[in-house]
Coordinates of C-alpha atoms and ligand atoms in Angstrom, one line a residue:
M1 CA -30.3 5.4 4.8
S2 CA -26.6 5.7 4.4
E3 CA -24.8 9.1 4.3
P4 CA -23.0 9.5 0.9
R5 CA -19.5 8.3 1.7
A6 CA -16.6 10.8 1.0
P7 CA -14.7 9.5 -2.0
K8 CA -11.3 8.0 -1.0
K9 CA -8.2 10.1 -1.5
L10 CA -5.6 7.4 -1.9
P11 CA -6.6 6.3 -5.4
Y12 CA -5.8 9.8 -6.7
F13 CA -2.2 9.5 -5.4
L14 CA -1.8 6.0 -6.8
I15 CA -3.0 7.3 -10.2
A16 CA -0.6 10.2 -9.9
A17 CA 2.3 7.9 -9.1
A18 CA 1.5 5.7 -12.1
C19 CA 1.3 8.8 -14.3
L20 CA 4.6 10.0 -12.9
L21 CA 6.3 6.8 -13.8
T22 CA 4.8 6.7 -17.2
G23 CA 5.7 10.4 -17.8
L24 CA 9.2 10.0 -16.7
F25 CA 9.6 6.9 -18.8
A26 CA 8.2 8.7 -21.8
G27 CA 10.5 11.6 -21.1
W28 CA 13.6 9.5 -21.6
T29 CA 12.7 8.0 -24.9
P30 CA 14.4 9.0 -28.2
I31 CA 11.1 10.5 -29.4
A32 CA 11.0 12.7 -26.3
A33 CA 14.6 13.7 -27.0
R34 CA 13.6 14.9 -30.5
I35 CA 10.6 16.8 -29.2
D36 CA 12.7 18.4 -26.4
N37 CA 15.2 19.4 -29.1
Y38 CA 12.5 21.1 -31.3
Y39 CA 11.2 22.8 -28.2
Y40 CA 14.7 24.0 -27.3
D41 CA 15.2 25.3 -30.8
W42 CA 11.9 27.2 -30.6
L43 CA 12.9 28.7 -27.3
L44 CA 16.2 29.9 -28.9
M45 CA 14.1 31.5 -31.6
L46 CA 12.0 33.2 -28.9
N47 CA 15.0 34.4 -27.0
K48 CA 17.3 35.5 -29.8
P49 CA 20.5 37.2 -28.6
E50 CA 20.1 40.5 -30.3
Q51 CA 23.4 42.1 -29.3
P52 CA 26.1 42.2 -32.0
A53 CA 29.2 40.0 -31.9
Q54 CA 31.9 41.2 -29.5
D55 CA 35.1 40.5 -31.3
A56 CA 34.9 37.4 -33.5
L57 CA 35.4 37.8 -37.2
V58 CA 35.2 35.1 -39.9
L59 CA 37.9 35.4 -42.5
E60 CA 36.4 33.2 -45.1
I61 CA 37.9 31.2 -47.9
D62 CA 34.8 31.5 -50.0
D63 CA 34.0 30.5 -53.5
Q64 CA 35.4 33.7 -55.0
T65 CA 38.7 33.2 -53.1
L66 CA 39.1 29.7 -54.4
V67 CA 38.3 30.8 -58.0
A68 CA 40.8 33.7 -57.8
Y69 CA 43.6 31.7 -56.2
K70 CA 43.5 28.4 -58.0
G71 CA 41.4 26.6 -55.5
N72 CA 42.5 24.0 -53.1
R73 CA 45.8 23.2 -54.8
Q74 CA 47.2 26.6 -54.0
L75 CA 45.5 26.7 -50.6
R76 CA 48.7 26.8 -48.5
R77 CA 50.1 29.7 -50.6
T78 CA 46.9 31.6 -50.3
L79 CA 47.0 30.9 -46.5
T80 CA 50.6 32.2 -46.3
R81 CA 49.7 35.5 -48.0
T82 CA 46.6 35.7 -45.8
L83 CA 48.5 35.2 -42.6
D84 CA 51.1 37.9 -43.6
A85 CA 48.2 40.3 -44.1
V86 CA 46.5 39.3 -40.8
A87 CA 49.8 39.6 -38.8
Q88 CA 50.1 43.2 -39.9
A89 CA 46.6 44.0 -38.9
G90 CA 47.2 43.2 -35.2
P91 CA 44.4 40.8 -34.2
K92 CA 43.8 39.6 -30.6
A93 CA 44.1 36.0 -31.7
V94 CA 43.9 34.0 -34.9
A95 CA 42.4 30.5 -35.2
I96 CA 42.7 28.5 -38.4
D97 CA 40.0 25.9 -39.0
L98 CA 41.9 23.9 -41.6
I99 CA 43.5 20.5 -40.8
L100 CA 47.1 20.9 -42.0
A101 CA 48.0 17.3 -41.3
D102 CA 50.1 16.4 -44.4
E103 CA 53.1 17.8 -46.1
D104 CA 53.0 19.8 -49.3
D105 CA 56.2 20.7 -51.1
A106 CA 58.9 21.8 -48.7
E107 CA 59.2 25.4 -49.9
T108 CA 55.5 26.0 -49.6
D109 CA 55.3 24.5 -46.1
R110 CA 58.4 26.5 -45.0
A111 CA 56.8 29.8 -46.2
L112 CA 53.6 28.9 -44.4
A113 CA 55.4 28.1 -41.2
A114 CA 57.3 31.4 -41.4
A115 CA 54.0 33.3 -41.9
M116 CA 52.5 31.5 -38.9
G117 CA 55.5 32.6 -36.9
K118 CA 54.5 36.2 -37.5
V119 CA 51.1 35.7 -35.9
P120 CA 51.7 36.0 -32.1
K121 CA 48.6 34.2 -30.9
L122 CA 47.8 31.4 -33.3
V123 CA 45.6 28.4 -32.7
L124 CA 45.7 25.5 -35.2
S125 CA 43.1 22.8 -35.4
A126 CA 43.0 19.1 -34.9
D127 CA 40.2 16.7 -35.5
I128 CA 39.5 13.1 -34.6
M129 CA 39.9 10.9 -37.6
R130 CA 36.7 9.2 -38.6
N131 CA 36.5 5.5 -37.7
A132 CA 39.9 5.8 -35.9
E133 CA 40.2 7.1 -32.4
R134 CA 43.2 9.2 -33.4
W135 CA 44.0 12.8 -33.8
E136 CA 44.6 14.3 -37.2
E137 CA 46.8 17.2 -36.3
P138 CA 49.1 19.8 -37.9
I139 CA 52.5 18.6 -39.0
P140 CA 55.3 19.5 -36.6
P141 CA 56.7 22.6 -38.4
F142 CA 53.3 24.2 -38.2
A143 CA 52.5 23.0 -34.7
A144 CA 55.8 24.6 -33.6
Q145 CA 54.6 28.0 -34.7
S146 CA 51.3 27.9 -32.9
K147 CA 50.5 28.8 -29.4
A148 CA 47.8 26.1 -29.2
I149 CA 46.1 23.3 -31.1
G150 CA 42.4 23.1 -30.4
H151 CA 39.9 20.4 -31.5
V152 CA 37.3 21.2 -34.1
H153 CA 35.2 18.1 -33.6
A154 CA 31.5 18.8 -34.3
D155 CA 29.3 17.4 -31.5
L156 CA 26.1 16.8 -33.5
D157 CA 22.9 15.7 -31.9
Q158 CA 22.6 12.0 -32.0
Y159 CA 18.9 12.2 -33.0
D160 CA 18.6 15.0 -35.5
G161 CA 22.2 15.8 -36.4
V162 CA 21.8 19.5 -35.4
S163 CA 24.8 21.3 -33.9
R164 CA 23.6 22.6 -30.5
Q165 CA 26.6 22.1 -28.3
V166 CA 30.4 21.7 -28.3
Q167 CA 32.5 19.6 -26.1
L168 CA 35.0 22.0 -24.5
E169 CA 37.4 19.1 -24.1
K170 CA 37.8 16.0 -26.2
V171 CA 40.0 13.0 -25.6
A172 CA 41.2 10.6 -28.3
D173 CA 44.2 8.3 -28.2
R174 CA 44.6 9.3 -24.6
K175 CA 45.4 12.9 -25.6
R176 CA 43.1 15.6 -24.5
R177 CA 42.5 18.8 -26.5
W178 CA 40.5 21.9 -25.6
A179 CA 38.0 23.2 -28.2
M180 CA 39.6 25.5 -30.8
A181 CA 37.3 28.4 -29.8
L182 CA 38.2 27.9 -26.1
E183 CA 41.9 28.1 -27.0
A184 CA 41.3 31.3 -29.0
Y185 CA 39.4 32.7 -26.0
R186 CA 42.3 31.8 -23.7
L187 CA 44.8 33.5 -26.0
A188 CA 42.6 36.6 -26.4
L189 CA 42.4 36.9 -22.7
G190 CA 46.2 37.0 -22.4
G191 CA 47.3 33.4 -22.8
E192 CA 47.2 32.1 -19.2
Q193 CA 46.8 28.4 -18.7
I194 CA 43.4 26.8 -18.2
V195 CA 43.1 25.6 -14.6
E196 CA 40.6 22.7 -14.5
S197 CA 38.6 21.0 -11.8
Q198 CA 35.8 18.4 -12.0
R199 CA 33.3 21.1 -11.8
D200 CA 34.6 24.0 -13.9
L201 CA 37.5 25.7 -15.7
H202 CA 39.4 28.9 -14.8
I203 CA 41.2 31.1 -17.2
G204 CA 42.8 34.1 -15.6
G205 CA 40.1 35.6 -13.4
K206 CA 37.3 34.0 -15.4
S207 CA 35.5 30.9 -14.5
L208 CA 33.7 28.7 -17.0
P209 CA 31.2 26.6 -15.1
F210 CA 31.2 23.5 -17.2
P211 CA 31.7 20.3 -15.3
Q212 CA 33.1 17.1 -16.7
R213 CA 30.4 14.8 -18.0
G214 CA 32.0 11.4 -18.5
D215 CA 32.9 10.7 -22.2
R216 CA 30.9 13.7 -23.2
G217 CA 33.7 16.0 -22.2
R218 CA 32.5 19.3 -20.9
P219 CA 29.5 20.1 -23.1
M220 CA 28.6 23.7 -23.6
L221 CA 25.4 24.8 -25.4
I222 CA 26.3 27.2 -28.2
R223 CA 24.5 30.5 -28.1
Y224 CA 24.4 31.3 -31.8
R225 CA 24.3 35.0 -32.6
W226 CA 21.1 36.0 -34.4
K227 CA 22.8 38.6 -36.5
P228 CA 25.4 37.1 -38.8
L229 CA 29.0 37.5 -37.5
P230 CA 31.2 40.0 -39.3
R231 CA 32.9 38.3 -42.3
L232 CA 35.6 39.2 -44.6
S233 CA 36.6 37.3 -47.7
V234 CA 40.3 36.3 -48.1
K235 CA 40.1 37.6 -51.7
T236 CA 38.9 41.0 -50.6
L237 CA 41.6 41.2 -47.9
L238 CA 44.4 40.2 -50.3
E239 CA 43.2 42.6 -53.1
N240 CA 42.5 45.4 -50.7
P241 CA 45.1 45.4 -47.9
A242 CA 43.5 48.5 -46.3
R243 CA 40.6 46.2 -45.3
G244 CA 43.0 44.6 -42.9
A245 CA 42.1 47.4 -40.4
E246 CA 38.8 45.5 -39.8
L247 CA 40.9 42.7 -38.2
K248 CA 42.4 44.9 -35.6
D249 CA 41.8 43.6 -32.0
K250 CA 39.5 40.9 -33.4
V251 CA 39.7 37.2 -32.9
V252 CA 39.9 36.0 -36.4
F253 CA 38.7 32.6 -37.5
I254 CA 40.0 31.6 -40.8
G255 CA 38.3 28.7 -42.6
M256 CA 36.3 27.4 -45.6
T257 CA 32.9 28.8 -46.4
A258 CA 33.0 27.8 -50.0
Q259 CA 30.3 25.4 -51.4
G260 CA 31.0 21.7 -51.0
H261 CA 32.8 22.0 -47.7
D262 CA 31.3 20.9 -44.4
R263 CA 28.3 22.7 -43.1
W264 CA 26.3 21.9 -40.1
V265 CA 22.6 22.5 -39.4
T266 CA 22.1 24.8 -36.4
P267 CA 18.9 25.7 -34.5
Y268 CA 18.7 28.9 -36.6
S269 CA 20.1 27.7 -39.9
T270 CA 18.4 27.5 -43.2
S271 CA 18.7 24.4 -45.3
L272 CA 22.2 25.4 -46.3
G273 CA 23.6 25.0 -42.8
M274 CA 26.5 26.9 -41.3
P275 CA 30.2 26.5 -42.2
G276 CA 32.3 25.0 -39.4
V277 CA 34.5 28.1 -39.1
E278 CA 31.4 30.2 -38.3
I279 CA 30.3 27.7 -35.7
H280 CA 33.7 28.1 -34.0
A281 CA 33.3 31.8 -34.1
N282 CA 29.9 31.4 -32.5
I283 CA 31.4 29.2 -29.7
Y284 CA 33.9 31.9 -29.1
E285 CA 31.2 34.6 -28.9
T286 CA 29.3 32.4 -26.4
L287 CA 32.4 32.2 -24.2
A288 CA 33.3 35.9 -24.6
A289 CA 29.7 37.2 -23.9
R290 CA 29.3 34.5 -21.1
D291 CA 26.0 33.8 -22.6
F292 CA 25.7 30.4 -21.1
L293 CA 22.8 28.0 -21.0
F294 CA 22.7 25.0 -18.7
Q295 CA 20.8 21.8 -19.0
A296 CA 18.6 21.3 -16.0
S297 CA 19.8 18.5 -13.7
N298 CA 18.1 15.2 -13.8
I299 CA 17.1 15.6 -10.1
S300 CA 15.4 19.0 -10.8
I301 CA 13.5 17.4 -13.7
V302 CA 12.4 14.5 -11.6
L303 CA 11.3 16.8 -8.8
A304 CA 9.4 19.1 -11.2
C305 CA 7.7 16.0 -12.6
I306 CA 6.8 14.7 -9.1
L307 CA 5.3 18.1 -8.3
L308 CA 3.4 18.2 -11.6
A309 CA 2.0 14.7 -11.2
I310 CA 1.1 15.0 -7.5
A311 CA -0.5 18.5 -7.8
P312 CA -3.5 17.3 -9.9
A313 CA -4.1 14.5 -7.4
V314 CA -4.3 17.0 -4.6
V315 CA -6.6 19.2 -6.6
F316 CA -9.0 16.4 -7.6
A317 CA -8.9 14.8 -4.2
F318 CA -9.9 18.0 -2.4
L319 CA -11.7 20.1 -5.0
G320 CA -14.8 19.3 -7.0
G321 CA -16.6 20.6 -10.0
W322 CA -15.3 23.3 -12.3
H323 CA -12.9 24.5 -9.6
A324 CA -10.9 21.3 -10.0
Y325 CA -10.9 21.5 -13.8
A326 CA -9.9 25.2 -13.7
V327 CA -7.0 24.6 -11.4
A328 CA -5.9 21.5 -13.4
A329 CA -5.9 23.6 -16.6
I330 CA -3.7 26.1 -14.9
Q331 CA -1.4 23.3 -13.8
I332 CA -1.1 22.1 -17.4
L333 CA -0.4 25.6 -18.6
W334 CA 2.2 25.9 -15.9
A335 CA 3.9 22.6 -17.1
H336 CA 4.0 23.9 -20.6
S337 CA 5.4 27.3 -19.6
L338 CA 8.0 25.9 -17.2
P339 CA 10.8 25.6 -19.9
H340 CA 10.0 29.2 -21.0
A341 CA 10.1 30.5 -17.4
V342 CA 13.5 29.0 -16.6
F343 CA 15.0 29.7 -20.0
S344 CA 15.4 33.3 -19.2
S345 CA 17.6 32.3 -16.2
G346 CA 19.8 30.3 -18.6
I347 CA 18.3 26.9 -17.7
V348 CA 17.2 24.5 -20.4
F349 CA 14.4 22.4 -19.2
P350 CA 12.8 19.5 -21.2
I351 CA 9.2 19.9 -22.1
L352 CA 8.0 16.3 -22.7
A353 CA 8.5 14.7 -19.3
P354 CA 6.9 17.5 -17.2
A355 CA 4.1 18.1 -19.7
A356 CA 3.4 14.3 -20.0
C357 CA 3.3 14.0 -16.2
A358 CA 0.9 16.9 -15.9
W359 CA -1.4 15.8 -18.7
L360 CA -1.5 12.2 -17.7
S361 CA -2.1 13.0 -14.0
V362 CA -4.8 15.6 -14.8
V363 CA -6.6 13.2 -17.2
G364 CA -6.1 10.2 -14.9
C365 CA -7.2 12.0 -11.7
G366 CA -9.9 13.9 -13.5
S367 CA -11.5 10.8 -15.0
Y368 CA -11.2 9.0 -11.7
Q369 CA -13.0 11.8 -10.0
Y370 CA -15.7 11.9 -12.7
F371 CA -16.4 8.2 -12.5
A372 CA -16.1 8.1 -8.7
V373 CA -18.6 11.0 -8.3
R374 CA -21.0 9.3 -10.7
K375 CA -20.7 6.0 -8.9
Q376 CA -21.3 7.8 -5.6
L377 CA -24.3 9.5 -7.1
R378 CA -25.7 6.3 -8.4
H379 CA -25.1 4.7 -5.0
S380 CA -26.9 7.4 -3.1
E381 CA -29.7 7.4 -5.6
A382 CA -30.0 3.7 -5.3
G383 CA -29.9 4.1 -1.5
R384 CA -32.6 6.7 -1.5
S385 CA -35.0 4.6 -3.7
R386 CA -34.2 1.5 -1.6
Y387 CA -35.1 3.5 1.5
Q388 CA -38.3 4.8 0.1
Q389 CA -39.2 1.3 -1.0
A390 CA -38.5 0.1 2.5
I391 CA -40.6 2.8 4.2
H392 CA -43.4 2.0 1.8
F393 CA -43.1 -1.6 2.6
V394 CA -42.9 -1.1 6.4
S395 CA -45.9 1.2 6.5
H396 CA -47.9 -1.1 4.4
E397 CA -46.9 -4.3 6.2
M398 CA -47.2 -2.9 9.6
K399 CA -50.7 -1.7 9.0
S400 CA -52.3 -5.1 9.3
P401 CA -50.8 -6.2 12.7
L402 CA -51.3 -2.7 14.0
T403 CA -55.0 -2.6 12.9
A404 CA -55.5 -6.0 14.6
I405 CA -53.9 -4.9 17.8
Q406 CA -55.8 -1.6 17.8
G407 CA -59.1 -3.3 17.1
S408 CA -58.6 -6.0 19.7
S409 CA -57.6 -3.5 22.4
E410 CA -60.7 -1.5 21.7
L411 CA -62.8 -4.6 22.0
I412 CA -61.3 -5.4 25.4
S413 CA -61.8 -1.9 26.7
R414 CA -65.3 -1.2 25.4
Y415 CA -67.2 -4.5 25.9
N416 CA -67.7 -6.9 28.7
L417 CA -66.2 -10.0 27.4
T418 CA -66.0 -13.5 28.8
D419 CA -62.7 -14.5 30.2
E420 CA -62.1 -16.9 27.5
K421 CA -62.8 -14.3 24.8
R422 CA -60.5 -11.9 26.6
K423 CA -57.7 -14.5 26.8
Q424 CA -58.1 -15.2 23.1
I425 CA -57.9 -11.5 22.2
A426 CA -54.8 -11.1 24.5
L427 CA -53.1 -14.0 22.7
M428 CA -53.9 -12.4 19.4
I429 CA -52.5 -9.1 20.5
N430 CA -49.4 -10.9 21.8
S431 CA -48.8 -12.8 18.5
E432 CA -49.4 -9.8 16.3
S433 CA -47.0 -7.6 18.3
K434 CA -44.4 -10.4 18.1
R435 CA -44.9 -10.4 14.4
L436 CA -44.5 -6.7 14.4
A437 CA -41.3 -6.9 16.4
K438 CA -39.9 -9.6 14.2
M439 CA -40.7 -7.5 11.1
I440 CA -38.9 -4.5 12.6
Q441 CA -35.9 -6.7 13.6
T442 CA -35.7 -8.3 10.2
F443 CA -35.9 -4.9 8.5
L444 CA -33.1 -3.5 10.7
D445 CA -31.0 -6.6 10.1
V446 CA -31.3 -6.1 6.3
E447 CA -30.4 -2.4 6.6
R448 CA -27.4 -3.2 8.8
L449 CA -26.1 -6.0 6.7
E450 CA -26.4 -3.9 3.5
E451 CA -24.5 -1.0 5.2
G452 CA -21.8 -3.3 6.3
Q453 CA -22.5 -2.5 9.9
M454 CA -23.4 -6.0 10.8
E455 CA -20.1 -7.5 11.6
L456 CA -19.2 -10.8 10.1
K457 CA -17.2 -12.8 12.5
R458 CA -14.5 -15.0 11.1
E459 CA -14.2 -18.1 13.2
P460 CA -14.4 -21.7 12.4
F461 CA -17.6 -23.6 13.4
A462 CA -19.1 -27.0 12.7
A463 CA -21.7 -26.7 10.0
D464 CA -23.4 -30.0 10.9
D465 CA -24.2 -28.6 14.4
T466 CA -25.7 -25.5 12.8
V467 CA -28.0 -27.6 10.7
I468 CA -29.1 -29.7 13.7
V469 CA -29.8 -26.6 15.8
C470 CA -31.9 -25.0 13.0
A471 CA -33.8 -28.2 12.4
E472 CA -34.7 -28.4 16.1
R473 CA -35.8 -24.8 16.1
A474 CA -38.0 -25.3 13.0
R475 CA -39.5 -28.6 14.2
P476 CA -42.4 -27.1 16.3
L477 CA -43.5 -25.1 13.1
A478 CA -43.4 -28.3 11.1
D479 CA -45.2 -30.3 13.8
R480 CA -47.9 -27.7 13.9
K481 CA -48.5 -28.1 10.2
K482 CA -48.1 -31.9 10.4
I483 CA -45.1 -31.8 8.1
A484 CA -42.3 -34.3 8.6
L485 CA -39.0 -32.7 9.0
E486 CA -36.2 -35.2 8.1
V487 CA -32.6 -34.5 8.8
G488 CA -30.7 -36.7 6.4
Q489 CA -27.0 -37.3 6.0
L490 CA -24.8 -34.6 7.5
A491 CA -21.1 -34.7 6.4
P492 CA -18.9 -33.2 9.2
A493 CA -17.4 -30.0 7.8
E494 CA -16.0 -26.8 9.2
V495 CA -16.9 -23.4 7.9
L496 CA -15.0 -20.1 8.5
G497 CA -17.4 -17.3 9.3
D498 CA -20.3 -16.2 11.5
R499 CA -22.2 -19.1 13.1
E500 CA -25.2 -17.0 14.1
L501 CA -25.7 -15.5 10.7
M502 CA -25.4 -18.9 9.1
E503 CA -28.0 -20.2 11.5
Y504 CA -30.3 -17.4 10.5
A505 CA -29.8 -18.4 6.9
V506 CA -30.4 -22.1 7.3
Y507 CA -33.4 -21.5 9.7
N508 CA -34.9 -19.2 7.1
L509 CA -34.8 -21.8 4.4
L510 CA -36.3 -24.4 6.7
S511 CA -39.1 -22.1 7.9
N512 CA -39.8 -21.1 4.3
A513 CA -40.0 -24.8 3.3
V514 CA -42.5 -25.4 6.1
K515 CA -44.4 -22.2 5.4
Y516 CA -44.8 -22.9 1.7
S517 CA -45.7 -26.6 2.0
P518 CA -49.2 -28.2 2.7
S519 CA -49.8 -30.5 5.6
G520 CA -48.8 -34.1 5.3
T521 CA -45.7 -33.4 3.2
Q522 CA -42.1 -33.8 4.0
V523 CA -39.2 -31.3 4.3
N524 CA -35.6 -32.7 4.0
V525 CA -32.3 -31.2 5.0
D526 CA -29.0 -32.7 4.3
M527 CA -25.4 -31.7 4.0
R528 CA -22.7 -33.0 1.6
Y529 CA -19.1 -32.2 1.5
D530 CA -16.9 -32.6 -1.6
A531 CA -13.4 -31.1 -2.4
G532 CA -13.6 -28.0 -0.3
Q533 CA -17.2 -27.4 -1.0
L534 CA -20.1 -27.8 1.3
R535 CA -23.7 -28.1 0.1
I536 CA -26.5 -27.6 2.6
A537 CA -29.8 -28.6 0.8
V538 CA -33.3 -27.9 2.1
S539 CA -36.0 -29.5 -0.1
D540 CA -39.8 -29.6 0.3
Q541 CA -42.8 -30.8 -1.6
G542 CA -44.7 -27.5 -1.4
I543 CA -46.1 -25.0 -3.8
G544 CA -42.9 -24.5 -5.7
M545 CA -42.1 -21.7 -8.2
D546 CA -41.7 -21.3 -11.9
E547 CA -38.5 -20.1 -13.7
K548 CA -39.4 -16.5 -13.7
E549 CA -40.2 -16.5 -10.0
I550 CA -37.0 -18.2 -9.1
K551 CA -35.1 -15.3 -10.7
L552 CA -37.0 -12.8 -8.6
I553 CA -37.1 -14.3 -5.1
G554 CA -33.7 -13.0 -4.0
K555 CA -35.0 -9.4 -4.5
R556 CA -36.2 -7.7 -1.4
F557 CA -40.0 -7.6 -0.8
Y558 CA -40.7 -9.9 -3.6
R559 CA -43.2 -12.6 -2.9
T560 CA -44.7 -14.9 -5.5
R561 CA -48.4 -14.7 -6.2
R562 CA -48.6 -18.4 -5.3
A563 CA -47.1 -17.6 -1.8
E564 CA -49.6 -14.8 -1.3
Q565 CA -52.5 -17.0 -2.3
S566 CA -51.3 -19.7 0.1
G567 CA -52.3 -17.4 2.9
E568 CA -48.9 -17.3 4.5
A569 CA -48.0 -13.8 5.8
G570 CA -44.4 -13.4 4.5
T571 CA -42.3 -10.3 4.3
G572 CA -40.3 -11.1 1.2
I573 CA -37.1 -10.1 2.9
G574 CA -35.7 -13.4 4.4
L575 CA -34.2 -14.7 1.2
S576 CA -32.4 -11.5 0.3
I577 CA -30.7 -11.7 3.7
V578 CA -29.9 -15.3 3.2
G579 CA -28.4 -14.4 -0.2
Q580 CA -26.2 -11.7 1.4
I581 CA -25.1 -13.9 4.3
V582 CA -24.1 -16.7 1.9
Q583 CA -22.3 -14.2 -0.3
H584 CA -20.4 -12.7 2.7
H585 CA -19.2 -16.3 3.4
G586 CA -17.8 -16.6 -0.1
G587 CA -20.6 -18.9 -1.2
K588 CA -23.7 -19.0 -3.5
M589 CA -27.3 -20.1 -3.5
E590 CA -28.8 -22.6 -5.9
V591 CA -32.5 -23.0 -6.3
A592 CA -34.4 -25.7 -8.1
S593 CA -38.1 -25.6 -8.2
A594 CA -41.3 -26.4 -10.1
P595 CA -44.8 -25.2 -9.5
G596 CA -46.7 -27.7 -7.3
K597 CA -43.8 -30.0 -7.1
G598 CA -41.7 -28.4 -4.4
S599 CA -38.5 -26.6 -4.1
C600 CA -34.9 -27.3 -3.2
F601 CA -32.7 -24.5 -1.9
T602 CA -29.0 -25.2 -1.6
I603 CA -26.4 -23.1 0.1
V604 CA -22.9 -23.8 -1.4
L605 CA -20.0 -22.8 0.8
P606 CA -16.3 -23.1 0.9
A607 CA -15.4 -25.4 3.9
K608 CA -12.9 -27.8 5.3
G609 CA -13.9 -31.5 5.5
Ligands
ADP701 P1 -41.1 -14.4 2.9 O1 -41.1 -15.9 2.9 O2 -41.2 -13.8 4.2 O3 -42.1 -13.9 1.9 P2 -38.5 -14.8 1.7 O4 -37.6 -13.8 1.2 O5 -38.0 -15.8 2.6 O6 -39.7 -13.9 2.3 O7 -39.1 -15.5 0.4 C1 -39.4 -14.7 -0.7 C2 -40.4 -15.4 -1.6 O8 -39.9 -16.6 -2.2 C3 -41.6 -16.0 -0.8 O9 -42.5 -15.0 -0.6 C4 -42.1 -17.0 -1.7 O10 -42.9 -16.5 -2.7 C5 -40.8 -17.6 -2.3 N1 -40.3 -18.8 -1.5 C6 -39.4 -18.8 -0.7 N2 -39.2 -20.1 -0.2 C7 -40.0 -20.9 -0.9 C8 -40.3 -22.3 -0.9 N3 -39.6 -23.1 -0.2 N4 -41.3 -22.7 -1.8 C9 -41.9 -21.9 -2.6 N5 -41.7 -20.5 -2.6 C10 -40.8 -20.0 -1.8

């Protein structure tokens, strides 16, 4: 009986590789991007920055300001008065989130420019005009009064429109601008120039590790404050100049918060969204608090995915039972908690690709193990029952020659027998032990063939020679039964395989034909070749078989009742070996037979003519 074979390990790794590719592919689809976004937002909720704002303040032009100061028409006058008040308060820097790109009446603009001149560190804003790659920027009199002009372009997520990051630099019309909040940060630090390299930015002694990313500028994830930033309404300031003290040493962001003006959805926002000016203040706070988050690099994501896909393969290849499932469950948990774990170190890791790789690989390798183990179990059960059957058969079949040998040897030793009788008994012992030896040999051949231990040679041989050799070997059997053995037409053909095994097969068919035919009949063998196919047919005029019996004869130990009644001592093994030999040669067996009319066994093989 065969030892249960250890399941192969390679398939696990192949499955893992396929899962890895699928997982990676899934991880880079738009749906995955959305899922990763939601997960990121959730992580932000779990890791809310609790500390209050450092020094940003939103000076808001809110609804009540617009109502009190005649709305948008008088906006520049309101702004002039506001800047006068702000200048007196002594802020660190002031950023105005209003695009002042066109001229109003000359006197209004002159007054506003003069008010701007009183603010020492002023940032004005520019934006890229929609549908035109051009900057919409402050008119020259205003620009002249400012220390910097920063961009206020919102970099909304392409899939869900949420504002999660800002491009610290933005180029349009071949002119590059830094983000308004970055300019405010620079001025608040003292106004030194920004020193840039491919990999980062330097302002004074501070470095901002944001590398250039092609046309995405230098993206920086915005770390929105959880507690609302301090706000002051322009109306409150103008009506109550003492409140100006709140602006001292603050970085003041002036902009619209009134209804009907642009608002963007943020990871924390309610349905109302957040006014742009407040987003800029949050960008400033992210820079000032150095509360940076970085997207994990593609290489690290791919490496994590490789690890997560391969690990289940290792687990299922080397562990079995509940151990494997328990470790696999831990791996899935690990894949899910990976983004959480690295988030606290400021790294944003996607969820979908690693989780998909882990899940697919665990399910793939787990199912493979489940089915492989079941198959193995079935295989070893089949092996065991086959073995029992064989033992049963051997002990049963060997009994009769053994009894005969035993009985005869006793006869010789106990009684005085005539020489002739003695010779007769000796011949009988000889033939019975030969039968026994043949039975054992056949039995071993079957076992070895089934276990794949019997090597199948692959060499070309002439099939017609094989048939002639077999016919000559079977001729004495036929002569003894007075059966005419006719070798018919033999088309020359070459078969690739094992000549000895093929001889075994053909001889078996011939000896069966002789065995199961009465005296005076004829056995024919011929060989035809047609279009790459060789047909070796052995036909007889013997006892034959019915349909049901034909279906069963290939099974080991099966003998038809007709064959048993014919008095021939068969083993029921020969045809099962023939079947296997033919199969090993890439061919098949065809049987045509009718009870009492004879049988025709045909071996069909691939061959060269
Ligand atoms: P064995 O001949 O030793 O019993 P085989 O496997 O060669 O074993 O054949 C299985 C059975 O198939 C035989 O017992 C017999 O019943 C049937 N059989 C095989 N060849 C023939 C034949 N030429 N004519 C009729 N029956 C056959």
